[in-house]
XYZ file of C-alpha atoms in Angstrom:
398
model
C 231.093 267.604 156.937
C 232.023 266.199 160.312
C 229.142 268.076 161.937
C 226.561 266.585 159.539
C 227.779 263.029 160.123
C 227.627 263.569 163.854
C 224.051 264.826 163.552
C 222.975 261.718 161.580
C 224.518 259.460 164.206
C 222.737 261.251 167.044
C 219.393 260.973 165.190
C 219.846 257.191 164.673
C 220.600 256.608 168.358
C 217.598 258.672 169.370
C 215.301 256.627 167.039
C 216.532 253.329 168.452
C 215.910 254.538 171.976
C 212.399 255.586 171.125
C 211.601 252.122 169.693
C 212.970 250.418 172.800
C 210.973 252.645 175.095
C 207.817 251.906 173.091
C 208.291 248.136 173.300
C 208.923 248.366 177.023
C 205.861 250.401 177.859
C 203.281 248.927 175.410
C 202.464 245.138 175.988
C 200.434 243.032 173.495
C 197.586 240.892 175.029
C 198.285 237.164 174.360
C 195.682 234.991 172.532
C 193.573 232.799 174.785
C 193.652 229.094 174.034
C 190.411 227.620 172.726
C 188.844 225.591 175.492
C 186.393 222.644 175.195
C 183.444 224.897 175.755
C 184.324 226.917 172.647
C 184.351 223.893 170.282
C 181.466 223.801 167.826
C 178.609 221.305 168.366
C 178.748 217.962 166.582
C 176.342 217.558 163.676
C 174.207 214.414 164.019
C 171.223 212.761 162.400
C 168.433 211.444 164.570
C 165.530 209.043 164.339
C 162.675 207.934 166.552
C 161.928 204.436 167.791
C 158.903 202.651 166.334
C 156.522 200.266 168.054
C 155.529 197.191 166.077
C 155.019 193.446 166.356
C 158.267 191.685 165.546
C 158.251 187.988 164.590
C 161.303 186.148 165.899
C 162.446 184.155 162.863
C 164.891 181.269 163.197
C 166.684 180.164 160.043
C 168.850 177.110 159.477
C 170.093 174.789 156.758
C 168.478 171.372 156.827
C 168.509 167.998 155.110
C 165.451 166.267 153.697
C 164.993 162.900 155.401
C 162.249 160.343 154.670
C 160.022 159.257 157.524
C 160.807 155.646 156.651
C 162.973 153.723 154.199
C 162.735 149.930 153.846
C 165.453 147.705 152.427
C 163.669 144.653 151.012
C 165.143 141.166 151.601
C 163.801 137.709 150.922
C 163.032 135.642 154.034
C 163.988 132.381 152.389
C 166.587 131.137 149.928
C 165.029 130.760 146.511
C 165.161 131.914 142.898
C 163.486 135.013 141.482
C 160.621 133.915 139.281
C 159.262 137.305 138.250
C 159.871 141.004 138.904
C 156.588 142.956 138.880
C 157.952 146.493 139.322
C 160.324 148.934 137.652
C 163.026 151.128 139.099
C 161.718 154.507 140.258
C 158.115 153.325 140.287
C 155.693 154.473 142.959
C 153.996 151.549 144.676
C 151.095 151.232 147.070
C 151.150 149.341 150.338
C 150.560 145.627 149.662
C 151.393 145.803 145.960
C 153.139 142.673 144.584
C 156.790 143.373 143.775
C 158.652 140.037 143.426
C 157.621 136.418 142.997
C 159.990 133.608 143.983
C 160.002 130.012 142.782
C 157.254 128.553 144.988
C 156.891 125.005 143.659
C 158.360 123.356 146.736
C 156.321 125.608 148.999
C 153.081 124.717 147.220
C 153.876 121.006 147.574
C 154.468 121.417 151.291
C 151.150 123.252 151.652
C 149.312 120.457 149.793
C 150.996 117.851 152.009
C 150.034 119.709 155.186
C 146.449 120.104 154.049
C 146.236 116.404 153.205
C 147.478 115.558 156.686
C 144.737 117.728 158.155
C 142.104 115.910 156.077
C 143.430 112.534 157.273
C 143.319 113.672 160.888
C 139.777 114.926 160.466
C 138.721 111.499 159.128
C 140.470 109.680 161.983
C 138.815 111.941 164.546
C 135.397 111.397 163.004
C 135.861 107.596 163.133
C 136.921 107.624 166.797
C 134.004 109.895 167.707
C 131.552 107.460 166.056
C 133.057 104.546 168.022
C 132.805 106.501 171.230
C 129.164 107.319 170.560
C 128.240 103.644 169.887
C 130.138 102.583 172.982
C 128.108 104.988 175.090
C 124.874 103.441 173.744
C 126.122 99.925 174.504
C 127.242 101.017 177.964
C 123.702 102.239 178.639
C 122.483 98.701 177.786
C 125.267 97.232 179.956
C 126.991 95.485 177.041
C 130.407 97.160 177.558
C 132.436 98.067 180.587
C 133.282 101.568 181.783
C 136.944 101.023 180.951
C 136.112 100.651 177.254
C 134.267 103.960 177.364
C 137.253 105.666 179.004
C 139.665 104.273 176.425
C 137.571 105.536 173.520
C 137.260 108.947 175.189
C 141.067 109.191 175.367
C 141.358 108.213 171.724
C 138.908 110.993 170.762
C 140.918 113.581 172.717
C 144.180 112.367 171.190
C 142.788 112.481 167.645
C 141.440 115.998 168.205
C 144.800 117.203 169.542
C 146.593 115.660 166.584
C 144.197 117.414 164.222
C 144.851 120.759 165.895
C 148.621 120.265 165.665
C 148.443 119.388 161.982
C 146.190 122.379 161.324
C 148.786 124.633 162.975
C 151.498 123.015 160.863
C 149.433 123.667 157.749
C 149.114 127.323 158.701
C 152.865 127.527 159.281
C 153.467 125.998 155.869
C 151.133 128.572 154.317
C 153.095 131.339 155.987
C 156.342 129.940 154.596
C 154.739 129.795 151.168
C 153.709 133.440 151.433
C 157.390 134.400 151.597
C 157.555 133.597 147.886
C 155.395 136.653 147.163
C 157.186 139.841 148.254
C 154.822 142.799 148.609
C 155.361 146.480 149.388
C 155.213 147.058 153.153
C 154.253 150.707 152.596
C 153.574 153.265 149.899
C 156.659 154.863 148.430
C 159.118 155.078 145.584
C 161.165 152.093 144.455
C 164.921 152.490 144.281
C 167.423 150.542 142.186
C 166.505 146.885 141.615
C 169.427 144.555 142.305
C 167.967 141.204 141.112
C 166.403 139.807 137.960
C 164.354 136.739 137.041
C 166.546 133.696 137.652
C 168.693 135.350 140.332
C 169.362 133.238 143.400
C 168.452 135.265 146.490
C 169.223 134.625 150.113
C 168.263 136.332 153.347
C 171.241 138.710 153.066
C 170.436 139.679 149.457
C 169.049 143.197 149.055
C 166.308 143.233 146.428
C 165.508 146.968 146.374
C 164.489 149.820 148.656
C 161.249 151.699 149.164
C 161.360 155.279 150.399
C 158.321 157.118 151.679
C 158.109 160.551 150.035
C 154.726 161.820 151.223
C 154.755 163.050 153.883
C 158.455 163.770 154.334
C 160.587 165.451 157.006
C 163.424 167.972 157.102
C 166.027 167.655 159.851
C 167.980 170.711 161.024
C 169.571 172.190 164.136
C 168.849 175.352 166.092
C 170.857 177.086 168.833
C 170.098 175.830 172.315
C 169.139 179.379 173.313
C 165.961 178.895 171.249
C 164.930 175.709 173.068
C 162.670 177.313 175.683
C 160.929 179.420 173.039
C 160.415 176.381 170.799
C 158.969 174.260 173.594
C 156.571 177.030 174.602
C 155.502 177.577 170.994
C 154.903 173.841 170.566
C 152.778 173.763 173.728
C 150.738 176.692 172.431
C 150.004 174.931 169.145
C 151.467 173.997 165.796
C 154.713 175.764 164.825
C 154.758 176.586 161.109
C 157.979 175.906 159.210
C 158.861 177.077 155.695
C 161.409 175.302 153.504
C 162.909 176.164 150.136
C 165.576 174.589 147.982
C 166.639 177.941 146.529
C 166.926 178.773 142.826
C 163.621 180.622 142.977
C 161.659 177.505 143.912
C 158.446 178.244 145.779
C 158.466 177.656 149.516
C 156.693 174.635 150.947
C 154.887 174.810 154.261
C 155.021 172.300 157.067
C 154.953 172.054 160.836
C 157.484 171.314 163.556
C 157.114 167.616 164.393
C 160.066 166.702 166.613
C 162.389 168.288 169.179
C 165.229 166.078 170.353
C 165.406 165.096 174.014
C 169.016 166.242 174.444
C 171.137 169.241 173.516
C 174.462 168.637 171.813
C 176.872 169.906 174.503
C 179.758 170.289 172.046
C 178.019 172.310 169.337
C 175.414 173.885 171.608
C 172.525 173.026 169.291
C 169.277 171.081 169.464
C 168.118 168.735 166.676
C 164.603 169.274 165.367
C 162.467 168.002 162.496
C 159.584 169.437 160.506
C 157.070 167.417 158.508
C 155.831 168.481 155.059
C 153.152 167.279 152.679
C 155.012 166.282 149.522
C 152.483 165.207 146.925
C 154.301 167.168 144.225
C 157.686 165.784 145.383
C 159.282 169.209 145.726
C 161.433 167.779 148.488
C 163.738 164.839 147.819
C 165.586 162.683 150.355
C 169.135 163.883 150.968
C 168.461 167.330 149.527
C 169.779 170.453 151.303
C 167.135 173.096 152.010
C 166.806 176.402 153.828
C 164.317 176.360 156.682
C 162.595 179.237 158.415
C 160.213 179.248 161.349
C 158.626 181.862 163.598
C 159.427 180.913 167.170
C 157.463 183.767 168.754
C 156.150 187.274 168.110
C 157.385 190.202 170.206
C 154.208 192.202 170.693
C 154.442 196.011 170.458
C 158.247 195.910 170.548
C 160.458 199.003 170.377
C 162.362 198.962 167.058
C 165.383 201.112 166.189
C 168.059 201.011 163.450
C 170.952 198.708 164.249
C 173.518 201.346 163.299
C 172.320 203.442 166.247
C 173.406 200.773 168.745
C 176.858 200.930 170.340
C 178.381 197.951 172.168
C 181.592 198.093 174.155
C 183.049 196.922 177.435
C 180.619 199.140 179.329
C 177.566 197.519 177.775
C 175.067 198.218 175.019
C 173.618 201.703 174.652
C 172.472 204.441 172.287
C 173.099 208.183 172.223
C 170.023 210.403 172.450
C 169.533 214.174 172.297
C 168.190 215.686 175.527
C 166.275 218.945 175.976
C 169.531 220.935 176.199
C 170.702 219.617 172.827
C 173.355 217.461 174.476
C 174.275 213.854 173.880
C 172.893 211.484 176.509
C 173.698 207.798 177.011
C 170.711 205.428 177.352
C 171.454 201.817 178.177
C 169.416 199.276 176.229
C 169.140 195.531 175.690
C 169.046 194.063 172.207
C 166.149 191.579 172.117
C 166.207 190.524 168.466
C 167.991 191.778 165.363
C 166.482 191.523 161.888
C 167.815 193.139 158.740
C 168.909 196.718 159.471
C 166.671 197.005 162.545
C 166.587 195.585 166.051
C 163.970 195.196 168.770
C 165.290 196.577 172.043
C 164.221 197.292 175.598
C 165.145 200.304 177.740
C 163.455 203.009 175.665
C 160.065 204.661 176.140
C 159.655 205.832 172.531
C 160.063 209.569 173.117
C 163.850 209.657 172.659
C 165.636 211.337 169.774
C 168.077 208.587 168.894
C 171.329 209.534 167.165
C 172.137 207.357 164.174
C 174.869 209.329 162.364
C 177.731 211.347 163.846
C 177.923 209.377 167.088
C 181.563 208.431 166.514
C 182.628 211.967 167.543
C 180.312 212.218 170.534
C 180.980 212.190 174.240
C 178.307 212.085 176.944
C 177.138 215.636 177.577
C 178.614 217.009 174.338
C 176.662 219.631 172.409
C 175.026 218.451 169.197
C 173.444 220.045 166.165
C 170.690 218.095 164.430
C 171.180 217.985 160.675
C 168.202 218.551 158.414
C 167.021 215.318 156.827
C 165.159 214.795 153.604
C 161.554 213.714 153.799
C 159.417 213.577 156.887
C 162.250 214.190 159.375
C 163.130 217.622 157.950
C 160.733 219.537 160.169
C 161.932 217.822 163.314
C 165.560 218.363 162.354
C 164.973 222.061 161.608
C 163.216 222.485 164.923
C 166.121 220.841 166.697
C 168.606 223.082 164.898
C 166.642 226.198 165.852
C 166.504 225.108 169.486
C 170.267 224.665 169.532
C 170.752 228.388 168.760
C 173.370 227.621 166.119
C 171.696 229.948 163.612
C 173.266 228.187 160.617
C 171.666 226.810 157.491
C 171.746 223.096 156.563
C 174.434 223.921 153.997
C 176.580 225.602 156.628
C 175.955 222.650 158.963
C 177.245 220.218 156.395
C 180.320 222.356 155.810
C 181.011 222.575 159.519
C 180.296 218.885 160.018
């Protein structure tokens, strides 16, 4: 029994020694860490730049302003005799609007005219005397001094007649103040007086606002000033305005650019003039304006989501011939909708639009297959990369 136990113990020690010898003389090769070069390529979607004419559209909110508004006042103190218009009525230039009590004015006109008639009679009498005196002087019946005196009387009577004629005209002008007429065509506002109302110079009778044509005032950034001035020199600048709510746009033209830039807000005030026969625009109304300042001919257009801006500048990622990401610096000329006109591209680049957040310059890329017309280009790019995977596998790996 003791011999068998001793044999088991010797066998166990021999087995342990064999295991230790095996571990000492047989090493296992350690796993190599995965380096950057062994990372899979980044899956991206690409697009190509397009060349097209891009209109530079400036938009702003504006306010409808009349070209002119007149606040009517009487020029004399009198009483309203008759009101010839109604509130909200459209009037023509020269149309009679108010009549004041003109009885005193008519009496003054009659008096002035009578004075003129009297002066005319006095002048005629003195002229007849002067003519007879000249005949008598030719016959040596009167002295030269008598002729000179009569000549002075004729000149004095003629001067008096002229003065009274001027006074009569002045009286007629004063009388005309009793008839208040429209100084221009436009729409009548609220009427503040009625027949029998006593009006003075400070009394506002009503207002007339010109509605056709009409202007819209708005502001644009000062950066657009040079473009606006050049466009105005080249010809008329078309402006569109709409009040919203599905109302059809009205067309006009830029009519005014202010002579100073607001240094605080950094904007320039401008106005556009519109024909307004149908009164689509109303004074004080807020409208949306839109004008084309210039057209970028044959501009390079790319999606805005392909553009990256950071402290190093503005750039896009492109795919080079080795299927690596390449940085191309660009300049954004004008953004519109989901696209932007840029400079710095020649049109042959494969611009990365999706997947760029995981990219680094020089990193390997795999072009994902796209639906539609870009599928062939994407498949060709994937084949060139040597990835050998299907679009489904690409999506799984991406």
